[in-house]
Coordinates of N, CA, C and O and ligand atoms in Angstrom, one line a residue:
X15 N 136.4 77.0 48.5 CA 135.1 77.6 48.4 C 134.9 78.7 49.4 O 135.3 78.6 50.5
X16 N 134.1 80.0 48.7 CA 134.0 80.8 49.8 C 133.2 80.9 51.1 O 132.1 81.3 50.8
X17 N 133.4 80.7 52.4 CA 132.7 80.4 53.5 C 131.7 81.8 53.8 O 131.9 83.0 53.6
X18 N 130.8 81.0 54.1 CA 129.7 82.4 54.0 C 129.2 82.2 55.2 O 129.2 81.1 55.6
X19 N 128.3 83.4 56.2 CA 128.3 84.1 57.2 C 126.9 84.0 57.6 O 126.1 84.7 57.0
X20 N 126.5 83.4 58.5 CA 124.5 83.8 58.5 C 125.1 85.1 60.2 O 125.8 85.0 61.2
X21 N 124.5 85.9 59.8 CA 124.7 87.2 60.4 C 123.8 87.5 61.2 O 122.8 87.1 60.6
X22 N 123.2 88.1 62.5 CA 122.4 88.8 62.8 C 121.8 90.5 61.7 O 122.5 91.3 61.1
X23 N 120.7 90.4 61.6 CA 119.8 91.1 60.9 C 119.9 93.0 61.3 O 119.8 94.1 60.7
X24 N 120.3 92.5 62.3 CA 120.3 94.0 62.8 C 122.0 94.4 63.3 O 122.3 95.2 64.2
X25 N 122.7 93.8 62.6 CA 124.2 93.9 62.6 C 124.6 94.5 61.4 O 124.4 94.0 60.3
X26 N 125.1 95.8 61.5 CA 125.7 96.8 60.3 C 124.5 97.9 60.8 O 124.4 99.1 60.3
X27 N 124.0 97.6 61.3 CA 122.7 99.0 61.9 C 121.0 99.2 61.3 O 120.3 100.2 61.2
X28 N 120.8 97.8 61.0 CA 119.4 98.4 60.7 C 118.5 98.0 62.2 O 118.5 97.1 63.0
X29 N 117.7 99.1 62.1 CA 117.1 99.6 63.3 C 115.9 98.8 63.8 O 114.8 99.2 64.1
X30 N 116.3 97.3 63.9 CA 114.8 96.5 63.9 C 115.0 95.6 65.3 O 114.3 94.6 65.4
X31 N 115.9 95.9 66.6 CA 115.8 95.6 67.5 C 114.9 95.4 68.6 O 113.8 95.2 68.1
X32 N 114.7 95.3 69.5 CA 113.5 95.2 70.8 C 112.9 96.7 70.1 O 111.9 96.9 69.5
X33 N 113.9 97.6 70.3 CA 113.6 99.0 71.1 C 114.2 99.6 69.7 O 114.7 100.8 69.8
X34 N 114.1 99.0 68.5 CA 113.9 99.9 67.2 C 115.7 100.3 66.7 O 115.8 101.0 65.7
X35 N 116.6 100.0 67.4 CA 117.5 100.2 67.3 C 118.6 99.5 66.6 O 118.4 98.3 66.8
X36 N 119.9 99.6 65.8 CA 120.2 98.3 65.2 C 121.8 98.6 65.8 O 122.0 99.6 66.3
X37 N 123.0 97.4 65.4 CA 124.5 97.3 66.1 C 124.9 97.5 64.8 O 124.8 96.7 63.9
X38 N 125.7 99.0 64.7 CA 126.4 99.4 63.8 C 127.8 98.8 64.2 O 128.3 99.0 65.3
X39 N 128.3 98.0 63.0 CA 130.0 98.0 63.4 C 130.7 98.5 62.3 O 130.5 98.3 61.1
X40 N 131.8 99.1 63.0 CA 132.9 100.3 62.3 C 134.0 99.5 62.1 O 135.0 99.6 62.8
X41 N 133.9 98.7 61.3 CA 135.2 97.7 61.5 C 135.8 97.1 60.0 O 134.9 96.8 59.2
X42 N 137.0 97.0 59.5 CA 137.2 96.6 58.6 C 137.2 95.1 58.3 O 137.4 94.6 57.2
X43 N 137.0 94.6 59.2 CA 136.7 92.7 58.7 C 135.4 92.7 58.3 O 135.1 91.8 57.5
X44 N 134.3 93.7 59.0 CA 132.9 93.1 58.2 C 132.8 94.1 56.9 O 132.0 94.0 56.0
X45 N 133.7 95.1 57.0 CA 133.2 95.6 55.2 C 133.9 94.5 54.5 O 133.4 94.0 53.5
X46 N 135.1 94.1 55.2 CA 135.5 92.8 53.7 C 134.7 92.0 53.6 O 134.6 91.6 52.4
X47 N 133.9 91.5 54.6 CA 133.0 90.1 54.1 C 131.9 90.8 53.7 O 131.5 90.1 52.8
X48 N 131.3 91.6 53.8 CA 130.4 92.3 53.0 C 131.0 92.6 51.8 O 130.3 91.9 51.0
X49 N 131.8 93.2 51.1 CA 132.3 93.4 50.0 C 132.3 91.8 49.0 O 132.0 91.6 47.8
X50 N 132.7 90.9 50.2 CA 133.2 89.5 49.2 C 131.9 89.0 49.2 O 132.0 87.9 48.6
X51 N 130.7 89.3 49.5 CA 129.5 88.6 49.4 C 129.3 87.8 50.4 O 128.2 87.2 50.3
X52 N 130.1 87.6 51.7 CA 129.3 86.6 52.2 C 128.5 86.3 53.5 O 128.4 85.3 54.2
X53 N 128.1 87.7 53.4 CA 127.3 87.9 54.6 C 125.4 87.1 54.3 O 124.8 87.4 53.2
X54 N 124.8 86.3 55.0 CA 123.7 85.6 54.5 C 122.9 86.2 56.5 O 122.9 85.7 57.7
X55 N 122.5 87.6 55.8 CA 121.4 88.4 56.9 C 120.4 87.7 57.0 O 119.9 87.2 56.0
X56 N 119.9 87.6 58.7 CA 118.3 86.8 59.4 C 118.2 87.6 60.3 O 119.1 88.1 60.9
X57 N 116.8 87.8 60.4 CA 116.5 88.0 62.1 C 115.7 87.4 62.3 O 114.6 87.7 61.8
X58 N 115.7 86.4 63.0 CA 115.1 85.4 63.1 C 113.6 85.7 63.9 O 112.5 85.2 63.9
X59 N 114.2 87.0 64.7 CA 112.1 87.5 65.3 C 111.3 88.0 64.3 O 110.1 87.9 64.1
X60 N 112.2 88.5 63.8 CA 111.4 89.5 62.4 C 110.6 87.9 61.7 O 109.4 87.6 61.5
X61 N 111.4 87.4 61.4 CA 110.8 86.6 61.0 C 109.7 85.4 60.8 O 109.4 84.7 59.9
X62 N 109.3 85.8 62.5 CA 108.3 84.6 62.9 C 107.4 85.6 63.5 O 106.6 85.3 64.4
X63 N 107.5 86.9 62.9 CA 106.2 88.2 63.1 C 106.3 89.0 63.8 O 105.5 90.0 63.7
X64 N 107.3 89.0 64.7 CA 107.5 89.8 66.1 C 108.1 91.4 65.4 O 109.2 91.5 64.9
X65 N 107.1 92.7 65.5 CA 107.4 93.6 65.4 C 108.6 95.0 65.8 O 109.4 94.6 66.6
X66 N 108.6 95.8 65.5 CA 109.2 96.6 65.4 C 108.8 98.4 65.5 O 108.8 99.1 64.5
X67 N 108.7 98.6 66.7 CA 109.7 97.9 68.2 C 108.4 96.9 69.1 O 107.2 97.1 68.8
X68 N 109.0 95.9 70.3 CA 108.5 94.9 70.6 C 109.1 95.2 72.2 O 109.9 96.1 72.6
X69 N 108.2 94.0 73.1 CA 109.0 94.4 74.5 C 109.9 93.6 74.6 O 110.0 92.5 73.9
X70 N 110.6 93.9 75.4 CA 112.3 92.6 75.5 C 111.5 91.5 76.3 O 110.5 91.6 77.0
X71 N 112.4 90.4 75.9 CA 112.1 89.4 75.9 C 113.2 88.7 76.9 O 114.3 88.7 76.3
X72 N 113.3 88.2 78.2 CA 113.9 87.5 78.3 C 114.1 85.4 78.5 O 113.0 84.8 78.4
X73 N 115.3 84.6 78.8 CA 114.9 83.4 79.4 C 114.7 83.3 80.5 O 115.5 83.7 81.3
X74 N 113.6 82.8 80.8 CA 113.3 82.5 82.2 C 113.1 80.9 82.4 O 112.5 80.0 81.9
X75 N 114.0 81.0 83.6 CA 114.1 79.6 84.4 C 114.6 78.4 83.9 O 114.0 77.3 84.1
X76 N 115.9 78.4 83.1 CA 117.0 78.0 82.1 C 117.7 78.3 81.4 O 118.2 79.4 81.7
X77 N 118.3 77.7 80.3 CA 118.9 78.0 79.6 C 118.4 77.9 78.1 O 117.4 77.4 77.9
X78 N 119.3 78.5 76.9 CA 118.7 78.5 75.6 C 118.5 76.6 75.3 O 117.5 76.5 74.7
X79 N 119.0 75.6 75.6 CA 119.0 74.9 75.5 C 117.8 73.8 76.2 O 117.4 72.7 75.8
X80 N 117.4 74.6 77.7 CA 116.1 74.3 78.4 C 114.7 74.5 77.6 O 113.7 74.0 77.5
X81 N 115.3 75.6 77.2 CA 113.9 76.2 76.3 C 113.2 75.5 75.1 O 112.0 75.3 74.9
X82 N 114.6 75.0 74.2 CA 114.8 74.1 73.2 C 114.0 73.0 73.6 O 112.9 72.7 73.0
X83 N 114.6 72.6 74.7 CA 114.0 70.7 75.0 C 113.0 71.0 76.1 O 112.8 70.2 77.1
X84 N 112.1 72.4 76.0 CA 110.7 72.1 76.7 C 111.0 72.3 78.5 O 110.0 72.0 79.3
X85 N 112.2 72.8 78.9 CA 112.1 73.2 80.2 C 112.5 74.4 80.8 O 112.7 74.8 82.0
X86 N 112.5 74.7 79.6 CA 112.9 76.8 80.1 C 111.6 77.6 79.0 O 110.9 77.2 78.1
X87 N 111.7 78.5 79.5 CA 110.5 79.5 79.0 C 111.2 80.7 78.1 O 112.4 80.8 78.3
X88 N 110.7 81.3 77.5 CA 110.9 82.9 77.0 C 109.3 83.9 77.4 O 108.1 83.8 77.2
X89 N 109.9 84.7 77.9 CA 108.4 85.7 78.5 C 109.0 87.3 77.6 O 110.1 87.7 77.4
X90 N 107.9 88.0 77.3 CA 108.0 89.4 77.3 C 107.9 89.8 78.9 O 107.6 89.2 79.9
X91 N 108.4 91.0 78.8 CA 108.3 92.0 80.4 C 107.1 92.1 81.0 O 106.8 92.0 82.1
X92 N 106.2 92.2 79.5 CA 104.8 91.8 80.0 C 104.1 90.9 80.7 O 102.9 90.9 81.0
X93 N 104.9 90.1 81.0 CA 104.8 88.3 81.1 C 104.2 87.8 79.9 O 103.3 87.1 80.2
X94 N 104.2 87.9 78.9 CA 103.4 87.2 77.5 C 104.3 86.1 77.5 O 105.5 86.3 77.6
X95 N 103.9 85.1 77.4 CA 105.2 83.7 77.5 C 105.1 83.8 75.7 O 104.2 83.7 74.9
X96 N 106.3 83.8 75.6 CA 106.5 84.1 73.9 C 107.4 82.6 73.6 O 108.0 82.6 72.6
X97 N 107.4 81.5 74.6 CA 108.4 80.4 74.2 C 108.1 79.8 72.6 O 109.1 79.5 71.9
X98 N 107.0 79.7 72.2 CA 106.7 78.6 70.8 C 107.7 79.3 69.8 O 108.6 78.7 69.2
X99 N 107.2 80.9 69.9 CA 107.6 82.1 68.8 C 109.0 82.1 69.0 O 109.6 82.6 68.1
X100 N 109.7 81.7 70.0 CA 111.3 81.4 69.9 C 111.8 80.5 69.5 O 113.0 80.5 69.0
X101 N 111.2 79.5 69.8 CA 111.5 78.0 69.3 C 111.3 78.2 67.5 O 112.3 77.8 66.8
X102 N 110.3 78.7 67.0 CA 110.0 78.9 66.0 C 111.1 79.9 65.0 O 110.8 80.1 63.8
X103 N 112.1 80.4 65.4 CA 112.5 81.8 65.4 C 113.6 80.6 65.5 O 114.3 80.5 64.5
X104 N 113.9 79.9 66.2 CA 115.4 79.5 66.0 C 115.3 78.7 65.0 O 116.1 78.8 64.1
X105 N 114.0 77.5 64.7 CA 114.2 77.1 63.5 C 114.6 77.8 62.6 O 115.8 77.6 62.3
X106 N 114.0 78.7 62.0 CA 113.9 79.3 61.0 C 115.6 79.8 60.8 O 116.0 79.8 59.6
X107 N 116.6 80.4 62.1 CA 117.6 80.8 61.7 C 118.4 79.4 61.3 O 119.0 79.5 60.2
X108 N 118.5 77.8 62.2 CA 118.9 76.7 61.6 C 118.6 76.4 60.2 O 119.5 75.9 59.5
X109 N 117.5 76.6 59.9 CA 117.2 76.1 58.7 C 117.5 76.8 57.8 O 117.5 76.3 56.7
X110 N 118.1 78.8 57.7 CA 118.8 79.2 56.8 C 119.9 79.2 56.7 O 120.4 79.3 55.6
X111 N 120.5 79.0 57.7 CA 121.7 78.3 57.7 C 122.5 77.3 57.1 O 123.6 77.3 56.6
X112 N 121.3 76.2 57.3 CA 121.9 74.9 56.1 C 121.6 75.6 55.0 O 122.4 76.0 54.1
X113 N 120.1 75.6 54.9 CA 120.1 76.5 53.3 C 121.2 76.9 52.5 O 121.4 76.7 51.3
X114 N 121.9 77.8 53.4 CA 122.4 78.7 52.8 C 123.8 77.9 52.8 O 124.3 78.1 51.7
X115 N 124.2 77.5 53.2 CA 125.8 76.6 53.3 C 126.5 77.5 54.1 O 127.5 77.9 53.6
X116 N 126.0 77.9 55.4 CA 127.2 79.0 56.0 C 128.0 77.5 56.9 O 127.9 76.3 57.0
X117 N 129.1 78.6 57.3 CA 130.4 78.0 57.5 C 130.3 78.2 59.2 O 130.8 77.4 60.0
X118 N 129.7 79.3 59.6 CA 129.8 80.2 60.7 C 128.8 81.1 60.9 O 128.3 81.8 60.0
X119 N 128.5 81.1 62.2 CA 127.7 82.5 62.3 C 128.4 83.4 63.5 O 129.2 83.1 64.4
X120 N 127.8 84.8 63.2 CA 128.1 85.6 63.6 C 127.1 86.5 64.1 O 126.5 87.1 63.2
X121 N 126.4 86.9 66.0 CA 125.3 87.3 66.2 C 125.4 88.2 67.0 O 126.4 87.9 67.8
X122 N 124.8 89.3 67.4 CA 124.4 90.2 68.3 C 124.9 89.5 69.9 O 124.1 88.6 70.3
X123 N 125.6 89.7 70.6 CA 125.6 89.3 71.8 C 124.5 89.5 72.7 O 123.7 90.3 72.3
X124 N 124.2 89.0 74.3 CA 123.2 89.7 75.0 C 121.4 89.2 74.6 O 120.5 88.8 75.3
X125 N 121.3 89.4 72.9 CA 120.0 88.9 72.9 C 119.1 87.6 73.5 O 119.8 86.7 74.0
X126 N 117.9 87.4 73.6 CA 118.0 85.6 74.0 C 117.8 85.2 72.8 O 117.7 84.0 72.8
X127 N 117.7 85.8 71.5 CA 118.0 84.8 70.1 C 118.9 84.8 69.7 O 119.3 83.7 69.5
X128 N 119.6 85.6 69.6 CA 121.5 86.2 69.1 C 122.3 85.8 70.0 O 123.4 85.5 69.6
X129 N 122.0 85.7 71.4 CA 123.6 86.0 72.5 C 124.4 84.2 71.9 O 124.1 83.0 71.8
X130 N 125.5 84.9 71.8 CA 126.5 83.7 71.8 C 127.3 83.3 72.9 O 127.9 82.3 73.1
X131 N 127.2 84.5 73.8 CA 128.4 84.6 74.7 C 127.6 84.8 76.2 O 128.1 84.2 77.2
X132 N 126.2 85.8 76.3 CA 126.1 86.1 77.4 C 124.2 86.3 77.2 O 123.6 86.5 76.1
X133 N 123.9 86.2 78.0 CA 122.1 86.8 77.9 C 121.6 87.3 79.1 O 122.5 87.1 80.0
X134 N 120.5 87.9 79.7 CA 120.1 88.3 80.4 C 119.6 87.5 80.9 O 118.8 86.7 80.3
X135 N 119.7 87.5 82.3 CA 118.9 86.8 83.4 C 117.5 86.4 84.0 O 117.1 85.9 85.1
X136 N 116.8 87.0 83.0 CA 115.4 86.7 83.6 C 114.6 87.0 84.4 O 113.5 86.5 84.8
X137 N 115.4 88.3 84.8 CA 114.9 89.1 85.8 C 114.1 90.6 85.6 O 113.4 91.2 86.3
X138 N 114.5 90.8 84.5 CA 114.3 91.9 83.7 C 114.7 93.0 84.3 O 114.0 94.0 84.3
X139 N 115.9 92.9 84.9 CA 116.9 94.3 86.1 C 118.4 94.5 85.3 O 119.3 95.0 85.8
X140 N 118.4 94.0 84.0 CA 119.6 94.5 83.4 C 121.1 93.3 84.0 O 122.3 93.5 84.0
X141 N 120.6 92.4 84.3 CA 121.9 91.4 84.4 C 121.9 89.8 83.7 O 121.2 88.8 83.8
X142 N 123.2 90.2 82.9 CA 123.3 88.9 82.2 C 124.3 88.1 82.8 O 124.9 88.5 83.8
X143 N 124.4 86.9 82.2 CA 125.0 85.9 82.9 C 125.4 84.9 81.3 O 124.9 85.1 80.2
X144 N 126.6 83.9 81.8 CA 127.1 83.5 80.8 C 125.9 82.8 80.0 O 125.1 82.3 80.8
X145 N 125.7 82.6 78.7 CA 125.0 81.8 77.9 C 124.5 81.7 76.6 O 125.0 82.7 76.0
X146 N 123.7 81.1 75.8 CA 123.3 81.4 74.1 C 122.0 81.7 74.2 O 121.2 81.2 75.0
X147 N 121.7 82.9 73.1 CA 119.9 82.7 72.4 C 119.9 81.7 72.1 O 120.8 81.0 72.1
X148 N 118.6 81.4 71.8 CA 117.9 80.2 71.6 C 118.2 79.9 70.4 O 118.4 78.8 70.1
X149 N 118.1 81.1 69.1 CA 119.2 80.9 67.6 C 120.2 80.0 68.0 O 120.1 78.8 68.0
X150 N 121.0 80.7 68.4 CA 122.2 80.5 68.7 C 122.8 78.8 69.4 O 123.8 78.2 69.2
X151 N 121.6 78.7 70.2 CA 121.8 77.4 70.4 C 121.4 76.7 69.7 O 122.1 75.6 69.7
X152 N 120.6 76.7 68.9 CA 119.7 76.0 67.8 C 121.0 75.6 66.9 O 121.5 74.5 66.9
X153 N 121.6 76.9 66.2 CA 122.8 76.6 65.1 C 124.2 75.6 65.7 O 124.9 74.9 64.9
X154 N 124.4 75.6 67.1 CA 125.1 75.0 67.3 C 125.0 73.5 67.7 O 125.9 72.7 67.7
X155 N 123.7 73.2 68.0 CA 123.4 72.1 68.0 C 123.3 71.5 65.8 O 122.9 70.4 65.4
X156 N 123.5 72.1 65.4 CA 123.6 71.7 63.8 C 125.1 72.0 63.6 O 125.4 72.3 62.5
X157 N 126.0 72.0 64.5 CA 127.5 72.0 64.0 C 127.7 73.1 63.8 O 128.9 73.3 64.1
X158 N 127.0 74.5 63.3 CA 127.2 75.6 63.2 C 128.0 76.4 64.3 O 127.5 76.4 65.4
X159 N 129.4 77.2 64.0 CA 130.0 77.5 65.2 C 129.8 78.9 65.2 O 130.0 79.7 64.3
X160 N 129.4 79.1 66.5 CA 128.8 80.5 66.7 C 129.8 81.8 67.3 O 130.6 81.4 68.1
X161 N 129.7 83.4 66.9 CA 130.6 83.5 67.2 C 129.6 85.0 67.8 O 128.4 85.1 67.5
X162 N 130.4 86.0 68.6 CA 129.4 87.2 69.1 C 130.1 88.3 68.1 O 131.2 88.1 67.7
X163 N 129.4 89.4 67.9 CA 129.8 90.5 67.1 C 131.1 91.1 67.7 O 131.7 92.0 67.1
X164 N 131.5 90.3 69.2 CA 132.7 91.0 69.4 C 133.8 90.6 69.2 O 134.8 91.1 69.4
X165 N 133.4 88.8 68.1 CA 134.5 88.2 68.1 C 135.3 88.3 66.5 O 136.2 87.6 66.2
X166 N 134.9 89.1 65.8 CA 134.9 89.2 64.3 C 136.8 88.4 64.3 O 137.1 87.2 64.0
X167 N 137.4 89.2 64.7 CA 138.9 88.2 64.6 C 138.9 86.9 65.1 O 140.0 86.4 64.6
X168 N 138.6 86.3 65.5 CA 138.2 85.2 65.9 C 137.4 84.2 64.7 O 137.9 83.2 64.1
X169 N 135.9 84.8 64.4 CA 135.5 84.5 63.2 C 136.2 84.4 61.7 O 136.1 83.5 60.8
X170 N 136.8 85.5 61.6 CA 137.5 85.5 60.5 C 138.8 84.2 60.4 O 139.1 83.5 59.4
X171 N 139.4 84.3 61.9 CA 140.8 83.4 61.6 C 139.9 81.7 61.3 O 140.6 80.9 60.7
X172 N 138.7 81.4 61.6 CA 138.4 80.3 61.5 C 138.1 80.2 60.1 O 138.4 79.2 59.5
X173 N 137.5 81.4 59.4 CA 137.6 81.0 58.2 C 138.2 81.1 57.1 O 137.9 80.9 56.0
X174 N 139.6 81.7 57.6 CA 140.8 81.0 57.0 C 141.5 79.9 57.2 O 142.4 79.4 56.4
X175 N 141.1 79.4 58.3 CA 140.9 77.9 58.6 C 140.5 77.2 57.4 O 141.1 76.6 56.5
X176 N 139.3 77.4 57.8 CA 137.9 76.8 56.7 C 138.4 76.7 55.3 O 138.2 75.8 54.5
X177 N 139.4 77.9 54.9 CA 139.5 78.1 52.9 C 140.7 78.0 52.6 O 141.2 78.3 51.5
X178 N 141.7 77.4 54.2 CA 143.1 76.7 53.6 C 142.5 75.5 52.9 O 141.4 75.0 53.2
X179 N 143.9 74.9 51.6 CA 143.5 73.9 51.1 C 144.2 72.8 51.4 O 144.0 71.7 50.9
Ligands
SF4_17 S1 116.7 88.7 67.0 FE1 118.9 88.9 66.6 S2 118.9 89.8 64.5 FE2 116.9 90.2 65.4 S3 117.0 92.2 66.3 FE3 117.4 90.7 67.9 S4 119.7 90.5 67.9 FE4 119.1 91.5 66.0

């Protein structure tokens, strides 16, 4: 069966980032899975209302997982504590996920909804530090294995893993 992809929203370049901007990739593994159908696009802020363009958002005082279980925060720069609307925002990407029967995801690194690999610190001075968005932790707490946009070979070898018989 073919293993299918819940993707970041603003991966292949549409411009719906913090700051209006989207992550083009030039690469021939995601035109194949685009080609084969099985890219299943979310953005999970877009989808719990958060505009375009918005202020960056970082975690503060935890991890994606603190945040999850009620002891880390998400703030705009502004200080607007935006934690529910992320909590909300990760559902939404878990729950299309199963929906959808993906096998794997594949997300924007750096974000605090997308990062798989790294996020920013909380400081709002431009330093990340190892860790997941709050998506991102979300999906993997549901078995979903998460991978960063820099890992596409990595993603792909798993899911020929996945579609040996
Ligand atoms: S929340 Fe994820 S999909 Fe949406 S713009 Fe940020 S990195 Fe892209």
């Amino acid at each position: 069966m073919k293993v299918r992809i819940l993707v970041s929203g603003c991966l292949g370049g549409a411009a719906i980032r913090f700051n209006a901007t989207g992550v083009p990739l030039d690469s021939p593994i995601w035109q194949q899975w685009a080609e084969q159908g099985r890219l299943v696009s979310l953005c999970p802020e877009l989808a719990v209302g958060f505009p375009v363009p918005r202020p960056p958002a970082e975690i503060v005082g935890g991890s994606a997982a603190d945040v999850l279980d009620g002891r880390a925060e998400v703030r705009e720069s502004t200080g607007r504590d935006v934690t529910a609307l992320f909590r909300a925002a990760a559902d939404r990407a878990a729950e299309r996920a199963v929906h959808a029967g993906v096998g794997l995801a594949v997300l924007v690194d750096g974000s605090p909804t997308c990062g798989t690999t790294r996020v920013h610190d909380g400081t709002f001075t431009g330093v990340t530090v190892p860790g997941r968005g709050v998506a991102a932790e979300a999906l993997r707490r549901h078995g979903i294995p998460v991978f960063s946009h820099r890992q596409l070979a990595r993603a792909a070898a798993l899911i020929a893993e996945l579609e040996t018989p």
